[in-house]
CSV table of C-alpha atoms in Angstrom, one decimal:
chain,number,residue,atom,x,y,z
Y,250,MET,CA,18.6,0.7,-24.4
Y,251,LYS,CA,19.8,4.3,-24.8
Y,252,GLN,CA,22.4,3.1,-27.3
Y,253,LYS,CA,19.8,1.3,-29.3
Y,254,GLU,CA,17.6,4.4,-29.2
Y,255,ASN,CA,20.4,6.6,-30.4
Y,256,PHE,CA,21.2,4.2,-33.2
Y,257,LEU,CA,17.5,4.1,-34.3
Y,258,GLU,CA,17.3,7.9,-34.4
Y,259,ALA,CA,20.5,8.2,-36.3
Y,260,GLU,CA,19.4,5.7,-38.8
Y,261,SER,CA,15.9,7.1,-39.3
Y,262,SER,CA,16.7,10.8,-39.3
Y,263,GLY,CA,20.3,11.0,-40.3
Y,264,LYS,CA,21.3,12.6,-37.0
Y,265,ASN,CA,24.6,11.7,-35.3
Y,266,THR,CA,24.8,10.7,-31.6
Y,267,ASP,CA,26.2,14.1,-30.7
Y,268,ALA,CA,23.1,15.9,-32.0
Y,269,ILE,CA,20.9,13.5,-30.1
Y,270,VAL,CA,22.8,14.2,-26.8
Y,271,LYS,CA,22.5,17.9,-27.5
Y,272,GLU,CA,18.7,17.7,-27.8
Y,273,SER,CA,18.6,15.9,-24.4
Y,274,GLU,CA,20.8,18.5,-22.8
Y,275,SER,CA,18.7,21.2,-24.3
Y,276,ARG,CA,15.6,19.8,-22.5
Y,277,ASP,CA,17.5,19.6,-19.2
Y,278,LYS,CA,18.7,23.2,-19.7
Y,279,LEU,CA,15.1,24.4,-20.3
Y,280,ILE,CA,13.9,22.7,-17.1
Y,281,VAL,CA,16.8,24.0,-15.0
Y,282,ARG,CA,16.5,27.6,-16.4
Y,283,ALA,CA,12.8,27.7,-15.7
Y,284,SER,CA,13.4,26.3,-12.2
Y,285,ILE,CA,16.1,28.9,-11.4
Y,286,ILE,CA,13.9,31.7,-12.5
Y,287,GLY,CA,11.2,30.3,-10.2
Y,288,ILE,CA,13.5,30.0,-7.2
Y,289,ILE,CA,14.7,33.6,-7.5
Y,290,THR,CA,11.2,35.0,-8.0
Y,291,ASN,CA,9.6,33.0,-5.2
Y,292,VAL,CA,12.4,33.8,-2.7
Y,293,PHE,CA,12.0,37.5,-3.5
Y,294,LEU,CA,8.3,37.4,-3.1
Y,295,ALA,CA,8.5,35.4,0.1
Y,296,VAL,CA,10.8,37.9,1.8
Y,297,LEU,CA,8.6,40.8,0.8
Y,298,LYS,CA,5.3,39.1,1.9
Y,299,MET,CA,6.8,37.9,5.1
Y,300,ILE,CA,7.9,41.4,6.1
Y,301,ILE,CA,4.4,42.8,5.1
Y,302,GLY,CA,2.6,40.0,6.9
Y,303,ILE,CA,4.6,40.5,10.1
Y,304,VAL,CA,4.3,44.3,10.1
Y,305,SER,CA,0.6,44.3,9.2
Y,306,HIS,CA,-0.3,41.3,11.5
Y,307,SER,CA,-1.8,39.6,8.5
Y,308,ILE,CA,-2.0,35.8,8.8
Y,309,ALA,CA,-3.2,35.5,5.2
Y,310,ILE,CA,-0.2,37.4,3.8
Y,311,THR,CA,2.2,35.4,6.0
Y,312,MET,CA,0.8,32.1,4.8
Y,313,ASP,CA,1.1,33.4,1.3
Y,314,ALA,CA,4.8,33.9,2.0
Y,315,VAL,CA,5.1,30.3,3.2
Y,316,ASN,CA,3.6,29.2,-0.1
Y,317,ASN,CA,6.2,31.1,-2.0
Y,318,ILE,CA,8.9,29.4,0.1
Y,319,SER,CA,7.4,25.9,-0.7
Y,320,ASP,CA,7.4,26.9,-4.4
Y,321,ALA,CA,11.1,27.7,-4.3
Y,322,GLY,CA,11.7,24.4,-2.6
Y,323,SER,CA,9.8,22.6,-5.3
Y,324,SER,CA,12.0,24.3,-8.0
Y,325,VAL,CA,15.1,23.1,-6.2
Y,326,ILE,CA,13.8,19.5,-6.2
Y,327,THR,CA,13.0,19.8,-9.9
Y,328,ILE,CA,16.5,20.8,-10.7
Y,329,ILE,CA,18.0,18.0,-8.6
Y,330,GLY,CA,15.6,15.4,-10.1
Y,331,THR,CA,16.4,16.6,-13.7
Y,332,LYS,CA,20.1,16.3,-13.1
Y,333,LEU,CA,19.8,12.8,-11.6
Y,334,ALA,CA,17.3,11.6,-14.3
Y,335,GLY,CA,19.8,12.7,-17.0
Y,336,LYS,CA,22.4,10.1,-15.8
Y,337,PRO,CA,23.3,7.7,-18.6
Y,338,ALA,CA,22.2,4.1,-18.4
Y,339,ASP,CA,24.5,1.7,-16.6
Y,340,LYS,CA,24.8,-2.0,-15.7
Y,341,LYS,CA,22.6,-1.7,-12.7
Y,342,HIS,CA,19.9,0.5,-14.5
Y,343,PRO,CA,20.1,-0.4,-18.2
Y,344,PHE,CA,16.9,1.6,-18.9
Y,345,GLY,CA,18.4,4.8,-17.5
Y,346,TYR,CA,17.3,7.0,-14.7
Y,347,GLY,CA,14.4,8.9,-16.3
Y,348,ARG,CA,11.8,7.7,-13.7
Y,349,ILE,CA,13.6,9.8,-11.1
Y,350,GLU,CA,11.6,12.7,-12.5
Y,351,TYR,CA,8.4,11.0,-11.2
Y,352,PHE,CA,9.9,10.8,-7.7
Y,353,SER,CA,10.7,14.5,-8.0
Y,354,ALA,CA,7.1,15.2,-8.8
Y,355,LEU,CA,6.1,13.0,-5.8
Y,356,ILE,CA,8.3,15.0,-3.4
Y,357,ILE,CA,6.8,18.3,-4.8
Y,358,SER,CA,3.3,17.1,-4.2
Y,359,LEU,CA,4.2,16.2,-0.6
Y,360,ILE,CA,5.6,19.7,-0.1
Y,361,VAL,CA,2.4,21.2,-1.4
Y,362,LEU,CA,0.4,18.9,0.9
Y,363,TYR,CA,2.5,19.8,3.9
Y,364,ALA,CA,2.4,23.5,3.1
Y,365,GLY,CA,-1.4,23.3,3.0
Y,366,ILE,CA,-1.7,21.4,6.3
Y,367,THR,CA,0.7,23.9,8.0
Y,368,SER,CA,-1.2,26.8,6.6
Y,369,LEU,CA,-4.6,25.3,7.7
Y,370,THR,CA,-3.2,24.9,11.3
Y,371,GLU,CA,-2.1,28.5,11.5
Y,372,SER,CA,-5.4,29.7,10.0
Y,373,VAL,CA,-7.4,27.9,12.7
Y,374,LYS,CA,-5.2,29.5,15.4
Y,375,ALA,CA,-5.8,32.9,13.8
Y,376,ILE,CA,-9.6,32.2,13.9
Y,377,LEU,CA,-9.5,31.3,17.5
Y,378,SER,CA,-7.1,34.1,18.5
Y,379,PRO,CA,-7.6,36.9,15.9
Y,380,GLU,CA,-5.3,39.9,15.5
Y,381,THR,CA,-6.4,43.2,14.1
Y,382,PRO,CA,-4.5,43.7,10.8
Y,383,ASP,CA,-3.0,47.1,9.9
Y,384,TYR,CA,-2.5,47.4,6.2
Y,385,LYS,CA,-0.5,50.2,4.6
Y,386,PRO,CA,-1.1,51.4,1.0
Y,387,LEU,CA,2.4,50.5,0.0
Y,388,SER,CA,1.9,47.0,1.4
Y,389,LEU,CA,-1.2,46.5,-0.7
Y,390,ILE,CA,0.6,47.8,-3.8
Y,391,ILE,CA,3.4,45.3,-3.3
Y,392,VAL,CA,0.9,42.4,-2.8
Y,393,ALA,CA,-0.9,43.5,-6.0
Y,394,ILE,CA,2.4,43.4,-7.9
Y,395,GLY,CA,3.2,40.0,-6.4
Y,396,VAL,CA,-0.1,38.7,-7.8
Y,397,LEU,CA,0.8,39.8,-11.3
Y,398,VAL,CA,4.3,38.4,-11.0
Y,399,LYS,CA,3.0,35.1,-9.8
Y,400,PHE,CA,0.5,34.8,-12.7
Y,401,LEU,CA,3.3,35.5,-15.2
Y,402,LEU,CA,5.6,33.1,-13.5
Y,403,SER,CA,3.0,30.3,-13.5
Y,404,GLU,CA,2.4,30.7,-17.2
Y,405,PHE,CA,6.1,30.7,-18.0
Y,406,VAL,CA,6.8,27.6,-15.9
Y,407,LEU,CA,3.7,25.7,-17.3
Y,408,ARG,CA,4.7,26.6,-20.9
Y,409,SER,CA,8.3,25.4,-20.2
Y,410,GLY,CA,7.1,22.2,-18.5
Y,411,ARG,CA,4.9,21.3,-21.5
Y,412,LYS,CA,7.6,22.1,-24.0
Y,413,ALA,CA,10.1,19.9,-22.0
Y,414,ASN,CA,7.4,17.3,-21.1
Y,415,SER,CA,8.4,17.6,-17.5
Y,416,ASP,CA,5.9,16.5,-14.9
Y,417,SER,CA,7.9,18.1,-12.1
Y,418,LEU,CA,7.9,21.5,-13.9
Y,419,ILE,CA,4.2,21.2,-14.9
Y,420,GLY,CA,3.5,20.5,-11.2
Y,421,SER,CA,5.4,23.5,-10.1
Y,422,GLY,CA,3.6,25.6,-12.7
Y,423,LYS,CA,0.2,24.5,-11.5
Y,424,GLU,CA,1.2,25.2,-7.9
Y,425,ALA,CA,2.4,28.7,-8.9
Y,426,ARG,CA,-1.0,29.4,-10.6
Y,427,LEU,CA,-2.8,28.3,-7.5
Y,428,ASP,CA,-0.6,30.5,-5.4
Y,429,ALA,CA,-1.4,33.4,-7.7
Y,430,VAL,CA,-5.1,32.9,-7.0
Y,431,VAL,CA,-4.3,32.6,-3.3
Y,432,SER,CA,-2.5,36.0,-3.5
Y,433,LEU,CA,-5.4,37.6,-5.3
Y,434,ALA,CA,-7.8,36.4,-2.6
Y,435,THR,CA,-5.5,37.7,0.1
Y,436,LEU,CA,-5.4,41.1,-1.6
Y,437,PHE,CA,-9.2,41.1,-1.8
Y,438,ALA,CA,-9.4,40.4,1.9
Y,439,ALA,CA,-7.0,43.2,2.7
Y,440,LEU,CA,-8.9,45.7,0.5
Y,441,LEU,CA,-12.2,44.6,2.1
Y,442,TYR,CA,-10.9,45.2,5.6
Y,443,THR,CA,-9.4,48.6,4.6
Y,444,LEU,CA,-12.7,49.8,3.2
Y,445,THR,CA,-15.2,48.2,5.6
Y,446,LYS,CA,-13.1,47.1,8.7
Y,447,ILE,CA,-14.6,43.6,8.2
Y,448,SER,CA,-11.8,41.0,8.7
Y,449,ILE,CA,-12.2,37.7,6.9
Y,450,GLU,CA,-8.6,36.9,6.3
Y,451,ALA,CA,-8.3,34.2,8.9
Y,452,TYR,CA,-11.3,32.4,7.4
Y,453,LEU,CA,-10.1,33.1,3.9
Y,454,ALA,CA,-6.7,31.6,4.8
Y,455,ALA,CA,-8.4,28.5,6.1
Y,456,VAL,CA,-10.3,28.1,2.8
Y,457,ILE,CA,-7.1,28.7,0.8
Y,458,SER,CA,-5.3,26.1,2.9
Y,459,LEU,CA,-8.0,23.5,2.1
Y,460,ILE,CA,-7.6,24.3,-1.6
Y,461,ILE,CA,-3.9,23.8,-1.3
Y,462,VAL,CA,-4.3,20.5,0.6
Y,463,LYS,CA,-6.7,19.2,-2.1
Y,464,SER,CA,-4.2,20.3,-4.8
Y,465,GLY,CA,-1.4,18.5,-3.1
Y,466,ALA,CA,-3.5,15.4,-2.6
Y,467,ASP,CA,-4.5,15.4,-6.3
Y,468,MET,CA,-0.9,15.8,-7.4
Y,469,LEU,CA,0.2,13.0,-5.1
Y,470,LYS,CA,-2.5,10.7,-6.5
Y,471,ASP,CA,-1.6,11.4,-10.1
Y,472,THR,CA,2.2,10.9,-9.5
Y,473,ILE,CA,1.7,7.6,-7.6
Y,474,SER,CA,-0.4,6.4,-10.5
Y,475,GLN,CA,2.4,7.2,-12.9
Y,476,ILE,CA,5.0,5.4,-10.7
Y,477,LEU,CA,2.7,2.3,-10.6
Y,478,GLY,CA,2.5,2.3,-14.3
Y,479,GLU,CA,-0.5,3.7,-16.3
Y,480,ARG,CA,-1.9,2.6,-19.6
Y,481,ALA,CA,-0.2,4.5,-22.4
Y,482,ASP,CA,-2.0,7.4,-24.1
Y,483,PRO,CA,-4.6,5.7,-26.3
Y,484,SER,CA,-4.0,8.2,-29.1
Y,485,LEU,CA,-0.3,7.2,-29.1
Y,486,THR,CA,-1.0,3.5,-29.2
Y,487,LEU,CA,-3.5,3.9,-32.0
Y,488,GLU,CA,-1.1,6.0,-34.1
Y,489,ILE,CA,1.7,3.5,-33.6
Y,490,LYS,CA,-0.5,0.7,-34.9
Y,491,LYS,CA,-1.6,2.9,-37.9
Y,492,THR,CA,2.1,3.5,-38.7
Y,493,VAL,CA,2.8,-0.3,-38.5
Y,494,LEU,CA,-0.2,-1.2,-40.7
Y,495,LYS,CA,1.0,1.1,-43.5
Y,496,PHE,CA,3.5,-1.5,-44.5
Y,497,PRO,CA,1.7,-3.6,-47.2
Y,498,GLU,CA,3.2,-6.8,-46.0
Y,499,ILE,CA,1.5,-6.5,-42.6
Y,500,HIS,CA,-2.1,-7.6,-42.2
Y,501,GLY,CA,-2.6,-6.9,-38.5
Y,502,ALA,CA,-0.9,-5.3,-35.5
Y,503,TYR,CA,-1.7,-6.6,-32.0
Y,504,ASP,CA,-0.5,-6.8,-28.4
Y,505,LEU,CA,1.2,-3.4,-28.3
Y,506,ILE,CA,2.8,-3.0,-24.9
Y,507,LEU,CA,4.6,0.3,-24.1
Y,508,ASN,CA,6.8,0.7,-21.1
Y,509,ASN,CA,7.6,4.2,-19.8
Y,510,TYR,CA,11.1,4.9,-18.4
Y,511,GLY,CA,10.6,8.6,-17.9
Y,512,PRO,CA,9.2,11.5,-19.9
Y,513,ASP,CA,9.7,11.0,-23.7
Y,514,ASN,CA,11.3,7.6,-23.1
Y,515,TYR,CA,9.1,4.7,-24.3
Y,516,ASN,CA,10.1,1.2,-25.4
Y,517,GLY,CA,7.8,-1.7,-26.1
Y,518,SER,CA,6.8,-4.7,-28.1
Y,519,ILE,CA,4.2,-5.6,-30.7
Y,520,HIS,CA,2.9,-8.6,-32.7
Y,521,ILE,CA,2.3,-8.4,-36.4
Y,522,GLU,CA,0.6,-10.7,-38.8
Y,523,VAL,CA,2.3,-11.5,-42.2
Y,524,ASP,CA,1.8,-14.1,-44.9
Y,525,ASP,CA,3.3,-17.5,-44.3
Y,526,THR,CA,5.1,-17.2,-47.6
Y,527,LEU,CA,7.6,-14.7,-46.4
Y,528,SER,CA,11.2,-16.0,-45.9
Y,529,ALA,CA,13.2,-15.4,-42.7
Y,530,ASN,CA,15.3,-12.8,-44.6
Y,531,GLU,CA,12.2,-10.9,-45.8
Y,532,ILE,CA,10.8,-10.9,-42.3
Y,533,ASP,CA,14.1,-9.7,-40.8
Y,534,VAL,CA,14.3,-6.8,-43.3
Y,535,LEU,CA,10.6,-5.9,-42.6
Y,536,LEU,CA,11.1,-5.8,-38.8
Y,537,ARG,CA,14.0,-3.5,-39.1
Y,538,ARG,CA,12.0,-1.1,-41.4
Y,539,VAL,CA,9.1,-1.2,-38.9
Y,540,GLN,CA,11.4,-0.4,-35.9
Y,541,LEU,CA,13.0,2.6,-37.8
Y,542,LYS,CA,9.7,4.0,-39.0
Y,543,VAL,CA,8.0,3.8,-35.5
Y,544,TYR,CA,11.0,5.5,-33.9
Y,545,GLU,CA,11.2,8.1,-36.7
Y,546,VAL,CA,7.5,9.0,-36.3
Y,547,HIS,CA,6.7,8.4,-32.6
Y,548,LYS,CA,10.1,8.3,-30.9
Y,549,VAL,CA,9.2,4.9,-29.5
Y,550,VAL,CA,11.7,2.0,-29.5
Y,551,LEU,CA,10.2,-1.4,-30.4
Y,552,THR,CA,12.6,-3.8,-28.7
Y,553,ALA,CA,10.7,-6.8,-29.8
Y,554,ILE,CA,8.3,-7.6,-32.7
Y,555,GLY,CA,6.6,-11.0,-32.6
Y,556,ILE,CA,5.2,-12.7,-35.7
Y,557,TYR,CA,1.8,-14.3,-36.5
Y,558,SER,CA,1.6,-16.1,-39.8
Y,559,LYS,CA,-1.4,-15.9,-42.0
Y,560,ASN,CA,-2.3,-19.1,-43.8
Y,561,THR,CA,-2.6,-18.4,-47.5
Y,562,LYS,CA,-2.7,-21.9,-48.9
Y,563,ASP,CA,-5.8,-23.5,-47.3
Y,564,ASP,CA,-9.3,-22.4,-48.2
Y,565,GLU,CA,-10.8,-24.5,-45.4
Y,566,TYR,CA,-8.5,-22.6,-42.9
Y,567,ALA,CA,-10.0,-19.3,-44.0
Y,568,GLU,CA,-13.6,-20.5,-43.6
Y,569,VAL,CA,-12.9,-21.8,-40.1
Y,570,GLU,CA,-11.3,-18.5,-39.1
Y,571,LYS,CA,-14.3,-16.5,-40.5
Y,572,LYS,CA,-16.8,-18.7,-38.7
Y,573,LEU,CA,-14.8,-18.5,-35.4
Y,574,ARG,CA,-14.3,-14.8,-35.6
Y,575,LYS,CA,-18.0,-14.1,-36.2
Y,576,LEU,CA,-18.9,-16.3,-33.2
Y,577,VAL,CA,-16.4,-14.9,-30.7
Y,578,MET,CA,-16.6,-11.2,-31.6
Y,579,ALA,CA,-20.4,-11.3,-31.1
Y,580,GLN,CA,-19.8,-12.0,-27.4
Y,581,LYS,CA,-19.9,-9.2,-24.8
Y,582,TYR,CA,-16.5,-7.9,-23.5
Y,583,VAL,CA,-14.5,-9.4,-26.4
Y,584,ARG,CA,-12.3,-6.7,-27.8
Y,585,GLN,CA,-10.3,-8.7,-30.3
Y,586,ILE,CA,-9.1,-12.1,-31.5
Y,587,HIS,CA,-5.8,-12.7,-33.3
Y,588,GLY,CA,-3.0,-15.2,-33.7
Y,589,PHE,CA,-5.4,-17.7,-35.3
Y,590,TYR,CA,-4.0,-21.2,-36.0
Y,591,TYR,CA,-5.8,-24.2,-37.3
Y,592,ASN,CA,-4.3,-27.7,-37.7
Y,593,LYS,CA,-6.9,-30.1,-38.9
Y,594,GLU,CA,-4.5,-33.1,-38.9
Y,595,ASP,CA,-3.9,-32.7,-35.1
Y,596,ASN,CA,-7.4,-31.2,-34.5
Y,597,ILE,CA,-5.9,-28.1,-32.9
Y,598,LEU,CA,-7.7,-24.7,-32.9
Y,599,ARG,CA,-5.7,-21.9,-31.4
Y,600,PHE,CA,-6.1,-18.2,-31.0
Y,601,ASP,CA,-5.5,-15.2,-28.7
Y,602,MET,CA,-8.6,-13.4,-27.2
Y,603,VAL,CA,-8.6,-10.0,-25.7
Y,604,LEU,CA,-11.2,-9.4,-23.0
Y,605,SER,CA,-12.1,-5.9,-21.8
Y,606,PHE,CA,-11.4,-5.0,-18.2
Y,607,ASP,CA,-15.0,-3.9,-18.1
Y,608,SER,CA,-15.9,-7.5,-17.6
Y,609,PRO,CA,-16.9,-8.1,-13.9
Y,610,ASN,CA,-15.3,-11.5,-14.0
Y,611,ARG,CA,-12.8,-12.0,-16.8
Y,612,LYS,CA,-12.2,-15.6,-15.9
Y,613,LYS,CA,-15.9,-16.4,-16.0
Y,614,SER,CA,-16.3,-14.6,-19.3
Y,615,TYR,CA,-13.3,-16.5,-20.7
Y,616,GLU,CA,-14.8,-19.9,-19.6
Y,617,GLU,CA,-18.2,-19.1,-21.1
Y,618,ILE,CA,-16.7,-18.2,-24.5
Y,619,ARG,CA,-14.4,-21.2,-24.4
Y,620,ASP,CA,-17.4,-23.5,-23.8
Y,621,LEU,CA,-19.3,-21.8,-26.6
Y,622,VAL,CA,-16.4,-22.3,-29.1
Y,623,GLN,CA,-16.0,-25.9,-28.0
Y,624,LYS,CA,-19.7,-26.6,-28.6
Y,625,GLU,CA,-19.4,-25.1,-32.1
Y,626,PHE,CA,-16.2,-27.0,-32.8
Y,627,PRO,CA,-16.6,-30.3,-30.8
Y,628,ASP,CA,-13.9,-32.2,-32.6
Y,629,GLN,CA,-11.2,-29.6,-32.0
Y,630,ARG,CA,-8.7,-29.3,-29.1
Y,631,LEU,CA,-8.9,-25.7,-28.1
Y,632,MET,CA,-5.9,-23.6,-27.1
Y,633,ILE,CA,-7.2,-20.1,-26.3
Y,634,ALA,CA,-4.8,-17.6,-24.8
Y,635,LEU,CA,-6.5,-14.8,-22.7
Y,636,ASP,CA,-4.7,-11.6,-23.5
Y,637,MET,CA,-4.5,-8.4,-21.5
Y,638,ASP,CA,-6.0,-5.2,-22.9
Y,639,TYR,CA,-2.7,-3.2,-22.6
Y,640,SER,CA,-3.7,-0.5,-25.1
Y,641,GLU,CA,-6.8,0.8,-26.9
Y,642,LEU,CA,-7.5,-1.4,-29.8
């Protein structure tokens, strides 16, 4: 797959394979560099906050230090995941190792969840057995600097993650931003105690812990959904179909299926409708042009392109199709029909029908429409294929 992808890009953009490999390496370097900066920054902040938390008897600052340590661990996992995901395809894994990045994001979400639960446990202990904090001006200044540094780090990591399209790095950036808010709340609690002698930090730490737990649970839910396999971005599928339909020989584009094998690594298949007068050689040339164009514009490898033929020689054929289309498309939950075939000699009427997942019972909806079509065309033997709505139509 990777070799075919390299060939397509070289053909469509004039790049050689070395240039393509360098682009991939550049993405990995961006992720690793951002992660290393995150590790160094978080370890430094964790040490400072741990010292301040212990000296000032502040459970909130101590828990904040624990969050920094978890952030550093997340960055380490991101680096490992990126290195493993960059392994070239082999006999056992012909589609490469790109999906490892999703497992990296899964581990990071579990770390965030664990850190939140641990923090919540310690916060409850602090509520039940409170200690009087003793903040020094220097300690508060260091915490304030830490808040600023954490905000800057979160923006840097998020920007790098979006640029590299790395879910692990984006997850680390979101976690860093959340921790910056946590640190800011901790600083507020410390200032409040210094000015009023009212201590709310144990309760604040508990609230912060619950926020961290929710963040970890949300990240875990999103990552599991990606691993299971989500519908491709509707805007991407629509744009791919628009690109395909720009070829004058193509009358329709259907059944687009995209498989994700890691960030920026899509391959898929599609059906196109062309005139029945095209020769095998003309179709072959057309398919190659479509593959190259789709990769050039969208960086998606179409590994297979199926063909539907459009009957251009029979007027009765066109009338039957028009009548059928009007009937079926008027029914609720029908998203599309395509692949129409009519053989009046053998009394065969065949087409593919896409039903929406919004239907409470797709089988029942299919049977009702089939019976309706059979009533309208009683002499025809129906062959109706129920298609899945893999992408926005």
